[in-house]
Amino acid sequence: MKLKVYSYRRSQPVRAVIIFCKVNGIEFEEVRVDIAKREHCTPEFSEINPLNQLPAIVDGEFKLFESHAILIYLACSYPGVADHWYPSDIFKRSKIHSVLDWHHSNLRRGPVTIVQNSVVAPVFHRTFNPERVAEGEKILSAALSKIESFWLEGNGPFLLGVNQPSIADLSLVCDIMQLELLDEADRNRLLGLLTIKSYKMIHRL
């Protein structure tokens, strides 16, 4: 049975999973779930993910949610996925996990807070919240600074100073590119926080 990916394209974790599948030649059926219509809260989708979040996958009889877990599963389960995405070396793999754990509680909170309280607020019947947007910008700025000063240390252009991207690079870049949903002035202002190293990582990926 073909892999099914349950998606909502405005979600950056969803895009990370879809990009990973396409880059690595993993065939899949995309099942689009309209969050604005609360299709993620239906009994049918709750059977796939009781937490009612996206992305989620169904691979045969196996169901899985949370983007990092999905990326790890795909990297380990499908032949032909290059080792650099999720190295077999336990030391390299553990370093990638350290980035992924940091990502969820740091960088991810920035773009999510900004976008959900500005341009997509009407979709979820919320009002524009400038205080929350300002909070998100502070989180984003701090996270980008840490990426530059710590995670991009080394000779290579990607996270952890390596020469080829991992699932951690893909996850972080998809979050940064969520800023593309903003209007041009805000987008350019926030993307202006990126350093040369960060720009190179994004464009190489």
Coordinates of C-alpha atoms in Angstrom, one line a residue:
M1 CA 0.0 0.0 0.0
K2 CA 1.2 3.5 -0.9
L3 CA 2.3 5.8 1.9
K4 CA -0.4 8.4 2.8
V5 CA 0.6 11.8 4.0
Y6 CA -2.1 13.9 5.7
S7 CA -1.3 17.5 5.0
Y8 CA -2.1 21.1 5.3
R9 CA 0.3 23.0 3.1
R10 CA 0.4 26.1 5.3
S11 CA 2.0 24.0 8.0
Q12 CA 5.8 24.1 8.0
P13 CA 6.2 20.6 9.5
V14 CA 3.9 19.2 6.8
R15 CA 6.0 20.9 4.1
A16 CA 9.2 19.3 5.7
V17 CA 7.7 15.8 5.3
I18 CA 6.4 16.4 1.8
I19 CA 9.8 17.9 0.6
F20 CA 11.7 15.0 2.2
C21 CA 9.5 12.5 0.3
K22 CA 9.9 14.2 -3.0
V23 CA 13.7 14.8 -2.7
N24 CA 14.2 11.1 -1.8
G25 CA 11.8 9.7 -4.4
I26 CA 9.4 8.3 -1.8
E27 CA 6.1 7.7 -3.5
F28 CA 3.1 8.9 -1.5
E29 CA -0.5 9.9 -1.7
E30 CA -1.2 13.3 -0.3
V31 CA -4.5 13.6 1.7
R32 CA -5.3 17.2 2.2
V33 CA -7.0 18.2 5.5
D34 CA -8.6 21.6 5.7
I35 CA -7.9 23.0 9.1
A36 CA -10.1 26.0 8.5
K37 CA -13.0 23.6 8.1
R38 CA -11.8 21.7 11.2
E39 CA -11.4 18.5 9.2
H40 CA -8.6 17.6 11.5
C41 CA -11.1 17.2 14.3
T42 CA -13.3 14.7 12.6
P43 CA -13.7 11.2 14.1
E44 CA -12.1 9.8 11.0
F45 CA -8.9 11.8 11.4
S46 CA -8.9 11.3 15.1
E47 CA -8.4 7.6 14.4
I48 CA -5.1 8.5 12.6
N49 CA -4.0 11.1 15.1
P50 CA -5.9 11.4 18.4
L51 CA -4.1 14.7 19.0
N52 CA -5.8 16.1 15.9
Q53 CA -2.6 17.7 14.5
L54 CA -0.7 17.6 11.2
P55 CA 1.3 16.1 9.6
A56 CA 0.4 12.4 10.1
I57 CA 1.1 9.4 7.9
V58 CA -0.4 6.0 7.4
D59 CA 2.0 3.4 6.0
G60 CA 0.2 0.1 5.6
E61 CA -1.2 -0.6 9.0
F62 CA 1.2 1.8 10.7
K63 CA 0.1 5.2 11.8
L64 CA 2.4 8.0 13.0
F65 CA 2.3 11.7 13.8
E66 CA 4.8 14.5 14.8
S67 CA 7.0 15.6 11.9
H68 CA 10.4 14.8 13.5
A69 CA 9.2 11.2 14.2
I70 CA 7.8 10.9 10.7
L71 CA 11.1 12.1 9.1
I72 CA 13.1 9.7 11.2
Y73 CA 10.8 6.8 10.3
L74 CA 10.9 7.6 6.6
A75 CA 14.7 8.0 6.6
C76 CA 15.1 4.6 8.3
S77 CA 12.4 2.7 6.5
Y78 CA 12.7 3.6 2.8
P79 CA 15.6 2.4 0.7
G80 CA 17.6 5.0 -1.3
V81 CA 17.4 7.7 1.4
A82 CA 21.0 9.1 1.5
D83 CA 22.7 8.6 4.9
H84 CA 23.4 12.3 5.4
W85 CA 19.7 12.9 6.1
Y86 CA 19.8 10.8 9.2
P87 CA 23.2 9.2 9.6
S88 CA 23.7 5.6 10.8
D89 CA 26.6 6.8 12.9
I90 CA 25.2 7.0 16.5
F91 CA 27.2 10.1 17.4
K92 CA 26.1 12.1 14.3
R93 CA 22.5 10.9 14.8
S94 CA 22.5 12.0 18.4
K95 CA 23.7 15.5 17.4
I96 CA 20.8 15.7 15.0
H97 CA 18.4 14.8 17.8
S98 CA 19.9 17.6 19.9
V99 CA 19.0 20.1 17.1
L100 CA 15.5 18.7 16.7
D101 CA 14.8 18.9 20.4
W102 CA 16.1 22.5 20.5
H103 CA 14.0 23.4 17.4
H104 CA 10.6 22.6 18.9
S105 CA 11.1 24.8 22.0
N106 CA 13.0 27.6 20.4
L107 CA 13.0 28.5 16.7
R108 CA 9.6 26.9 15.9
R109 CA 7.8 29.1 18.5
G110 CA 8.9 32.3 16.7
P111 CA 7.4 32.0 13.2
V112 CA 4.4 30.1 14.6
T113 CA 3.6 32.9 17.1
I114 CA 4.1 35.6 14.5
V115 CA 2.1 34.1 11.7
Q116 CA -0.8 32.7 13.8
N117 CA -1.4 36.1 15.4
S118 CA -1.2 38.1 12.2
V119 CA -1.9 37.0 8.6
V120 CA -3.6 33.7 9.4
A121 CA -5.5 34.8 12.5
P122 CA -8.8 35.4 10.5
V123 CA -8.7 31.8 9.3
F124 CA -9.0 30.6 12.9
H125 CA -11.5 33.4 13.8
R126 CA -8.9 35.3 15.9
T127 CA -8.0 39.0 15.8
F128 CA -4.7 40.5 15.1
N129 CA -2.6 40.5 18.3
P130 CA 0.4 42.9 18.0
E131 CA 1.7 42.0 21.5
R132 CA 1.9 38.3 20.6
V133 CA 3.5 39.2 17.3
A134 CA 6.2 41.2 19.1
E135 CA 6.8 38.3 21.5
G136 CA 7.2 36.0 18.5
E137 CA 9.7 38.4 16.9
K138 CA 11.8 38.3 20.1
I139 CA 11.8 34.5 20.1
L140 CA 12.7 34.4 16.4
S141 CA 15.6 36.9 16.8
A142 CA 17.1 34.9 19.8
A143 CA 16.8 31.6 17.9
L144 CA 18.4 32.9 14.7
S145 CA 21.2 34.3 16.8
K146 CA 21.8 30.9 18.4
I147 CA 21.8 29.2 15.0
E148 CA 24.5 31.6 13.9
S149 CA 26.6 31.5 17.0
F150 CA 26.3 27.8 17.8
W151 CA 24.5 25.4 15.5
L152 CA 26.3 26.6 12.3
E153 CA 29.8 26.4 13.9
G154 CA 32.3 24.5 11.8
N155 CA 33.6 24.4 8.3
G156 CA 30.5 23.0 6.5
P157 CA 27.6 25.1 5.4
F158 CA 24.9 23.1 7.2
L159 CA 23.9 22.7 10.9
L160 CA 26.5 21.1 13.1
G161 CA 29.2 22.2 10.6
V162 CA 28.6 19.4 8.1
N163 CA 28.7 19.5 4.3
Q164 CA 25.3 17.9 3.5
P165 CA 21.9 18.6 5.0
S166 CA 20.1 16.5 7.6
I167 CA 16.4 16.3 8.6
A168 CA 17.3 19.0 11.2
D169 CA 18.3 21.4 8.4
L170 CA 15.1 20.7 6.6
S171 CA 12.9 21.2 9.7
L172 CA 14.5 24.5 10.6
V173 CA 14.5 25.9 7.1
C174 CA 10.8 25.1 6.7
D175 CA 10.1 27.1 9.8
I176 CA 12.1 30.1 8.7
M177 CA 10.4 30.1 5.3
Q178 CA 7.0 30.3 7.1
L179 CA 7.8 34.1 7.2
E180 CA 7.0 34.1 3.4
L181 CA 3.3 34.2 4.4
L182 CA 3.8 37.8 5.8
D183 CA 3.4 40.9 3.8
E184 CA 6.5 42.1 1.9
A185 CA 7.6 44.8 4.4
D186 CA 7.4 42.5 7.5
R187 CA 8.9 39.6 5.6
N188 CA 11.9 41.5 4.4
R189 CA 12.4 43.1 7.9
L190 CA 12.4 39.7 9.6
L191 CA 14.4 37.8 7.0
G192 CA 16.9 40.7 7.3
L193 CA 17.7 39.2 10.7
L194 CA 19.4 36.3 8.9
T195 CA 23.1 36.3 8.7
I196 CA 25.2 35.3 5.7
K197 CA 25.8 31.8 7.2
S198 CA 22.0 31.3 7.6
Y199 CA 21.3 32.5 4.1
K200 CA 23.8 30.1 2.6
M201 CA 22.3 27.2 4.6
I202 CA 18.8 28.0 3.3
H203 CA 19.8 28.5 -0.3
R204 CA 22.0 25.4 -0.4
L205 CA 19.1 23.3 0.9

